[in-house]
Coordinates of C-alpha atoms and ligand atoms in Angstrom, one line a residue:
M15 CA 7.1 -23.4 -3.5
S16 CA 4.1 -23.7 -1.1
I17 CA 2.0 -20.6 -1.0
W18 CA 2.9 -20.0 2.6
E19 CA 6.6 -19.2 1.7
R20 CA 5.3 -16.0 0.1
L21 CA 4.7 -14.5 3.5
V22 CA 8.3 -13.8 4.6
G23 CA 9.4 -13.2 8.2
Q24 CA 5.9 -14.0 9.6
A25 CA 6.2 -17.5 11.0
D26 CA 3.5 -17.1 13.7
T27 CA 1.0 -15.6 11.2
V28 CA 1.6 -18.5 8.8
Q29 CA 1.1 -21.0 11.6
L30 CA -2.2 -19.3 12.6
L31 CA -3.5 -19.2 9.0
Q32 CA -2.6 -22.8 8.4
R33 CA -4.5 -23.8 11.6
A34 CA -7.5 -21.7 10.4
V35 CA -7.5 -23.5 7.0
A36 CA -7.3 -26.9 8.7
D37 CA -10.1 -26.0 11.1
A38 CA -12.2 -24.7 8.3
Q39 CA -12.4 -28.2 6.8
D40 CA -14.6 -29.3 9.7
V41 CA -18.4 -28.7 9.7
P42 CA -18.9 -26.6 11.8
A43 CA -15.5 -25.0 11.6
G44 CA -13.1 -25.5 14.5
P45 CA -11.9 -22.7 16.8
G46 CA -8.9 -21.7 14.7
M47 CA -11.3 -20.5 12.0
T48 CA -13.4 -17.3 12.2
H49 CA -15.4 -15.4 9.6
A50 CA -13.8 -11.9 10.1
W51 CA -10.1 -11.1 10.2
L52 CA -8.2 -7.9 10.4
F53 CA -4.6 -8.0 9.3
T54 CA -2.5 -5.1 10.4
G55 CA 1.2 -4.2 10.1
P56 CA 3.5 -1.7 8.5
P57 CA 3.1 -1.1 4.7
G58 CA 4.7 -3.8 2.7
A59 CA 5.0 -6.3 5.5
G60 CA 2.5 -8.5 3.7
R61 CA -1.0 -7.8 5.1
S62 CA -2.7 -8.3 1.7
T63 CA -0.5 -11.3 1.0
A64 CA -1.7 -12.8 4.3
A65 CA -5.3 -12.2 3.3
L66 CA -4.7 -13.7 -0.1
L67 CA -3.0 -16.8 1.4
L68 CA -5.9 -17.4 3.7
A69 CA -8.3 -17.1 0.8
A70 CA -6.2 -19.5 -1.3
G71 CA -5.8 -21.9 1.6
L72 CA -9.6 -21.9 2.0
E73 CA -10.4 -22.4 -1.7
C74 CA -7.8 -25.0 -2.3
A75 CA -8.8 -28.7 -1.7
A76 CA -5.3 -29.3 -0.3
G77 CA -5.3 -26.3 2.0
G78 CA -2.9 -24.2 -0.1
C79 CA -0.8 -26.4 -2.4
G80 CA 0.3 -23.5 -4.6
D81 CA -0.2 -25.6 -7.8
C82 CA -3.9 -26.1 -8.3
A83 CA -6.1 -23.8 -10.3
N84 CA -7.8 -22.5 -7.1
C85 CA -4.4 -21.5 -5.5
K86 CA -3.1 -19.9 -8.7
D87 CA -6.3 -18.0 -9.5
V88 CA -6.6 -16.6 -6.0
M89 CA -2.9 -15.4 -6.0
R90 CA -3.4 -13.8 -9.5
D91 CA -6.6 -12.2 -8.4
L92 CA -8.7 -14.1 -10.9
H93 CA -10.8 -16.4 -8.6
D94 CA -14.6 -16.1 -8.9
D95 CA -15.2 -16.5 -5.2
V96 CA -12.6 -14.1 -4.0
V97 CA -13.2 -10.4 -4.2
R98 CA -10.3 -8.0 -3.6
F99 CA -11.4 -4.4 -3.1
E100 CA -8.7 -1.8 -3.2
P101 CA -10.1 1.7 -2.3
Q102 CA -9.0 4.3 -4.8
Q103 CA -10.1 7.3 -2.8
L104 CA -9.3 8.7 0.6
Q105 CA -12.5 7.2 2.0
I106 CA -14.6 4.2 1.2
T107 CA -17.9 5.5 -0.1
R108 CA -21.5 4.5 0.7
D109 CA -21.9 3.0 -2.9
E110 CA -18.7 1.0 -2.5
A111 CA -19.9 -0.4 0.9
A112 CA -23.3 -1.3 -0.6
N113 CA -21.6 -3.2 -3.4
L114 CA -19.4 -5.1 -1.0
I115 CA -22.4 -6.1 1.0
K116 CA -24.0 -7.4 -2.2
L117 CA -20.9 -9.3 -3.1
A118 CA -20.7 -10.8 0.4
S119 CA -24.2 -12.2 0.1
R120 CA -23.4 -14.3 -3.0
K121 CA -23.0 -18.0 -2.8
P122 CA -19.6 -19.3 -3.8
V123 CA -19.6 -20.8 -7.3
R124 CA -16.3 -22.8 -7.3
G125 CA -15.6 -23.7 -3.8
R126 CA -16.9 -23.6 -0.2
W127 CA -16.1 -20.0 0.6
S128 CA -16.9 -16.6 -0.6
V129 CA -14.1 -14.3 0.4
I130 CA -14.2 -10.5 0.6
I131 CA -10.8 -8.8 1.0
V132 CA -10.9 -5.1 1.9
E133 CA -7.5 -3.4 1.5
D134 CA -7.1 -0.2 3.5
A135 CA -10.0 -0.8 5.8
D136 CA -8.9 2.3 7.7
R137 CA -10.6 4.2 4.9
L138 CA -14.0 3.1 6.1
N139 CA -15.8 6.2 7.5
E140 CA -18.7 6.3 10.0
V141 CA -21.2 5.8 7.1
S142 CA -19.6 3.1 5.1
G143 CA -18.3 1.4 8.2
N144 CA -21.7 1.2 9.8
M145 CA -23.2 -0.2 6.6
L146 CA -20.7 -3.1 6.8
L147 CA -21.2 -3.9 10.5
K148 CA -24.0 -6.3 10.3
S149 CA -22.5 -8.3 7.4
I150 CA -19.1 -8.5 9.1
E151 CA -20.7 -9.5 12.4
E152 CA -23.0 -12.2 11.0
P153 CA -22.1 -13.0 7.4
T154 CA -23.9 -15.7 5.5
P155 CA -22.3 -19.0 6.6
H156 CA -20.1 -19.3 3.5
T157 CA -18.7 -15.8 3.6
I158 CA -15.4 -14.6 5.1
W159 CA -14.3 -11.0 5.5
L160 CA -10.6 -10.2 5.4
L161 CA -9.7 -6.6 6.3
C162 CA -6.3 -5.0 6.0
A163 CA -5.0 -1.8 7.7
P164 CA -1.8 -0.3 8.9
S165 CA -2.8 -0.6 12.6
V166 CA -5.7 -1.6 14.8
E167 CA -6.1 2.0 16.0
D168 CA -6.7 3.2 12.4
V169 CA -9.9 1.1 12.1
L170 CA -13.3 2.1 13.5
P171 CA -13.7 0.5 16.9
T172 CA -17.0 -1.0 15.9
I173 CA -15.4 -2.8 13.0
R174 CA -12.2 -4.0 14.7
S175 CA -14.1 -5.4 17.7
R176 CA -15.9 -7.8 15.3
C177 CA -12.6 -9.2 13.8
R178 CA -9.8 -11.4 14.9
V179 CA -6.8 -9.2 14.7
Q180 CA -3.4 -10.5 13.5
V181 CA -0.4 -8.2 13.6
L182 CA 2.4 -8.6 11.0
R183 CA 5.8 -7.2 11.6
T184 CA 8.4 -5.8 9.3
P185 CA 10.4 -8.7 7.8
S186 CA 14.2 -8.5 7.9
W187 CA 15.9 -7.4 4.7
R188 CA 17.5 -10.8 4.4
D189 CA 14.1 -12.5 4.4
V190 CA 13.0 -10.2 1.6
A191 CA 16.2 -10.7 -0.4
Q192 CA 15.7 -14.4 -0.2
L193 CA 12.1 -14.1 -1.6
L194 CA 13.4 -11.9 -4.5
Q195 CA 16.1 -14.4 -5.3
H196 CA 13.5 -17.1 -5.3
D197 CA 11.6 -15.1 -7.9
G198 CA 14.7 -15.1 -10.1
I199 CA 16.3 -11.8 -9.2
E200 CA 20.1 -11.9 -9.1
R201 CA 21.7 -12.1 -5.6
S202 CA 23.4 -8.7 -5.3
M203 CA 20.5 -6.8 -6.8
A204 CA 18.1 -8.7 -4.5
A205 CA 20.2 -7.7 -1.5
H206 CA 20.5 -4.1 -2.6
A207 CA 16.8 -3.7 -3.2
A208 CA 15.8 -5.5 0.0
R209 CA 18.0 -3.3 2.1
A210 CA 16.9 -0.1 0.4
A211 CA 13.2 -1.0 0.8
Q212 CA 13.6 -1.6 4.6
G213 CA 11.2 -4.6 4.8
H214 CA 8.7 -3.4 2.3
V215 CA 8.3 -6.4 0.0
G216 CA 6.5 -4.6 -2.9
R217 CA 8.9 -1.7 -2.8
A218 CA 11.9 -4.1 -2.8
R219 CA 10.4 -5.9 -5.9
A220 CA 9.9 -2.5 -7.7
L221 CA 13.4 -1.4 -6.9
A222 CA 14.8 -4.7 -8.1
T223 CA 12.9 -4.8 -11.4
D224 CA 12.3 -1.2 -12.4
E225 CA 15.1 1.1 -13.5
A226 CA 13.0 4.3 -13.1
S227 CA 12.2 3.5 -9.4
R228 CA 15.9 3.1 -8.7
R229 CA 16.8 6.3 -10.5
H230 CA 14.1 8.2 -8.6
R231 CA 15.3 6.9 -5.3
H232 CA 18.9 7.9 -6.2
E233 CA 17.7 11.5 -6.9
I234 CA 16.0 11.6 -3.5
L235 CA 19.2 10.4 -1.7
R236 CA 21.2 13.2 -3.3
I237 CA 19.1 15.9 -1.6
P238 CA 21.0 16.1 1.7
L239 CA 24.1 17.3 -0.2
Q240 CA 22.1 19.8 -2.3
L241 CA 20.5 21.9 0.4
N242 CA 23.1 24.7 0.3
D243 CA 21.0 27.8 0.2
L244 CA 17.4 28.9 0.2
P245 CA 16.9 28.8 -3.6
A246 CA 18.3 25.3 -3.6
C247 CA 15.8 24.3 -0.9
F248 CA 12.9 25.6 -3.0
A249 CA 14.2 23.9 -6.1
V250 CA 14.4 20.6 -4.4
A251 CA 10.9 20.9 -3.0
A252 CA 9.6 21.8 -6.5
D253 CA 11.5 18.9 -8.1
I254 CA 10.1 16.3 -5.6
T255 CA 6.6 17.6 -6.0
S256 CA 6.6 17.6 -9.8
A257 CA 8.2 14.2 -10.0
A258 CA 5.5 12.7 -7.7
T259 CA 2.7 14.5 -9.6
E260 CA 3.9 13.3 -13.0
D261 CA 4.3 9.8 -11.8
A262 CA 0.9 9.7 -10.2
N263 CA -0.7 11.2 -13.3
R264 CA 0.9 8.6 -15.5
A265 CA -0.2 5.8 -13.2
T266 CA -3.9 7.0 -13.0
A267 CA -4.4 8.4 -16.6
L268 CA -5.2 5.1 -18.3
L269 CA -7.7 4.2 -15.6
D270 CA -9.3 7.7 -15.8
D271 CA -9.7 7.4 -19.6
R272 CA -11.3 4.0 -19.4
E273 CA -13.7 5.0 -16.7
R274 CA -14.8 8.0 -18.7
S275 CA -15.4 6.1 -21.9
D276 CA -17.3 3.4 -20.0
L277 CA -19.5 6.1 -18.5
L278 CA -20.2 7.8 -21.9
Q279 CA -20.9 4.4 -23.4
A280 CA -23.4 3.7 -20.6
Y281 CA -25.1 6.9 -21.6
G282 CA -25.4 5.7 -25.2
E283 CA -22.2 6.8 -27.0
G284 CA -21.9 4.9 -30.2
A285 CA -25.6 4.4 -30.6
T286 CA -27.1 5.6 -33.9
G287 CA -28.7 9.0 -33.9
V288 CA -27.2 10.1 -30.6
T289 CA -24.9 13.1 -30.8
R290 CA -21.8 13.6 -28.6
A291 CA -23.3 16.9 -27.3
K292 CA -26.5 15.2 -26.3
I293 CA -24.6 12.5 -24.4
E294 CA -22.5 15.0 -22.6
R295 CA -25.6 16.9 -21.6
L296 CA -27.3 13.8 -20.2
A297 CA -24.2 12.5 -18.5
R298 CA -23.1 15.9 -17.0
G299 CA -23.9 15.1 -13.4
A300 CA -22.3 11.6 -13.6
I301 CA -19.2 13.0 -15.3
K302 CA -18.8 15.6 -12.6
E303 CA -19.1 13.0 -9.9
L304 CA -16.5 10.8 -11.8
E305 CA -14.1 13.6 -12.1
A306 CA -14.3 14.4 -8.4
R307 CA -13.6 10.7 -7.6
Q308 CA -10.7 10.6 -10.0
K309 CA -9.2 13.8 -8.5
S310 CA -9.4 12.3 -5.0
R311 CA -7.6 9.2 -6.3
R312 CA -4.9 11.3 -7.9
T313 CA -4.4 13.3 -4.7
R314 CA -3.9 10.0 -2.8
A315 CA -1.5 8.7 -5.4
V316 CA 0.6 11.9 -5.2
R317 CA 0.7 11.7 -1.4
D318 CA 1.7 8.0 -1.4
R319 CA 4.6 8.8 -3.7
L320 CA 5.7 11.8 -1.7
D321 CA 5.6 9.7 1.5
R322 CA 7.8 7.0 -0.1
S323 CA 10.3 9.7 -1.1
L324 CA 10.4 10.9 2.5
V325 CA 11.0 7.4 3.8
D326 CA 13.9 7.1 1.4
L327 CA 15.3 10.4 2.7
L328 CA 14.8 9.3 6.3
S329 CA 16.9 6.2 5.5
F330 CA 19.8 8.5 4.5
Y331 CA 19.8 10.4 7.8
R332 CA 19.3 7.1 9.7
D333 CA 22.6 6.0 8.1
V334 CA 24.2 9.3 9.0
L335 CA 23.2 8.7 12.7
M336 CA 24.5 5.1 12.6
L337 CA 27.9 6.5 11.5
Q338 CA 27.9 9.4 14.0
L339 CA 27.1 7.0 16.9
D340 CA 29.7 4.5 15.6
T341 CA 27.2 1.6 15.9
G342 CA 28.9 -0.6 13.4
M343 CA 25.5 -1.5 12.0
D344 CA 24.8 -2.1 8.3
L345 CA 24.0 1.0 6.3
I346 CA 20.7 0.9 4.4
N347 CA 22.4 2.9 1.7
E348 CA 25.8 1.1 1.7
E349 CA 26.6 2.3 -1.9
L350 CA 26.4 5.9 -0.7
R351 CA 28.8 5.5 2.3
P352 CA 31.1 8.3 1.2
Q353 CA 28.2 10.8 1.0
V354 CA 26.7 9.6 4.2
A355 CA 30.1 10.0 5.9
Q356 CA 30.4 13.5 4.5
V357 CA 27.1 14.6 6.1
A358 CA 27.9 12.7 9.3
G359 CA 31.2 14.6 9.6
A360 CA 29.6 18.0 9.0
S361 CA 26.9 17.6 11.8
T362 CA 26.2 16.0 15.2
P363 CA 23.8 13.2 16.3
T364 CA 21.6 15.8 17.9
R365 CA 21.3 17.7 14.6
T366 CA 20.6 14.5 12.7
R367 CA 17.8 13.6 15.1
V368 CA 16.3 17.1 14.6
R369 CA 16.4 16.5 10.8
M370 CA 14.8 13.0 11.2
D371 CA 12.0 14.5 13.4
A372 CA 11.4 17.2 10.8
I373 CA 10.9 14.5 8.1
E374 CA 8.5 12.5 10.3
R375 CA 6.5 15.7 10.9
A376 CA 6.4 16.4 7.2
R377 CA 5.0 12.9 6.6
G378 CA 2.3 13.6 9.1
R379 CA 1.4 16.9 7.4
F380 CA 0.7 15.1 4.1
E381 CA -2.1 13.3 5.9
S382 CA -3.8 16.6 6.6
N383 CA -4.8 18.6 3.6
A384 CA -1.6 20.7 3.5
S385 CA -0.2 21.6 0.1
P386 CA 2.6 19.1 -0.6
Q387 CA 4.9 21.8 -2.1
L388 CA 4.6 24.0 1.0
V389 CA 5.3 21.1 3.3
L390 CA 8.4 20.1 1.3
E391 CA 9.7 23.7 1.2
A392 CA 9.4 24.0 4.9
L393 CA 11.1 20.7 5.3
A394 CA 13.9 21.5 3.0
V395 CA 14.6 24.7 4.9
E396 CA 14.5 22.9 8.2
L397 CA 16.9 20.3 7.0
A398 CA 19.3 23.0 5.7
R399 CA 19.2 25.0 9.0
A400 CA 19.4 22.1 11.5
Ligands
LIG504 ZN1 -4.1 -25.5 -4.2

C-alpha cells in the first residue's frame, strides 16, 4: 500500500501533496512546494494524516514509498526530523511556542527536511501565535511548518495568511470502510463502524476495534427512548457526564502520574540525603503549575468525549428525520431502525429539527465554560419537551 492510500476520499489533496513532494526535489524547490501549510477540515477527515504524509513524502528518497525506514518512522511518529506537537491544553502556551521555535531551527539529521507538525493550531493565542510568526514566515531553508485546524476561520489571521491552505472534506463511509477492511477489519464490522462514525476515520477505527467504545455509543443511542419524565432527564444527564469524566480521567491518569514523578525526580527525588518533604517544598510552585496544566487537559478531554456523545445522539435524530421525510436514504444507525421508527412515528419533522438544533446549541455551549452537567440537563429537558 502506498502511503497516499491512507488519505481516503481526498483525491485532490493527494494530488497536491504529491506535486509538492516532486517539486521539493528541485533546488530551489518548484512552485508546488512551500514551507508553511495549513490543513483544515472536519475532525477525523485526515488533516493530521495529510500532514504526516507530506512529511513522509519529503523524508523518503522515493517520495513516499511506504516501505522504507523514513516512511515507516514518520508514520509511526518515530522520525528524528519530524516533530508532531499535539497541544494538551485549551491554548498553546508561551513555553510550548518557544520550544517549537527551537525545534524548528534544528538542522535535519536524517534527511533534507526538518518538519514541525502542529495539531490544533486553532489553540494558538495572540501570545503564542505571535511568537511563531517570524519562524513560520521565514523558516530556516530546511524547515517546513505543517499546521492543522478545523477551519481557516479558527486560526489567527496573521498565521493563516502565511500558510498555503488546503481544505479536506468528510470522506464517504464507503471510503472509510474500505480503509478499515484494508487494515484487516472484517467487512460487516468495517461497514457498521464507518457508517456510525460518519466520515471520522479515527472514530471508525475505534468503534471497529474497541468493544467499550461500541457499548458506550449504544448507551447514548438509547437516550431518545428514555426521556420520559424530568427525573429521567436528570439521570441521563448525570450518566453521560460521569461516563465522560471517568473515561477522560482514565485516559489522562497515566500521563499525569508520569509527569509528576518526572518533575519530582528533576528536583532530586531519589538522591541520597534528600527527604520527600524537602523536595515537595522546593517543587511546590512547579507542582502547582503542573497540576493546573493537567486540570486544563482533563477538562478538554471531558469536553471532547461529551461532544462525541452529542454527535452520536445527533445521528439518531438525523435518522429519525430521514424516515419522517421518507427520503429512502441509508440510516446511519441501521441496526436501530425499529427504535428510530418508533421516535419518528411519535413526532413530526419540525419537532425533530427543534431537537437537532438543541443538540447543536449544547455542543456550542461546551466550548464556553458552561458546566457540562447543566448543559446536558437543559438539553435532556428540551429533547423531552420538543
Ligand atoms: Zn519511503
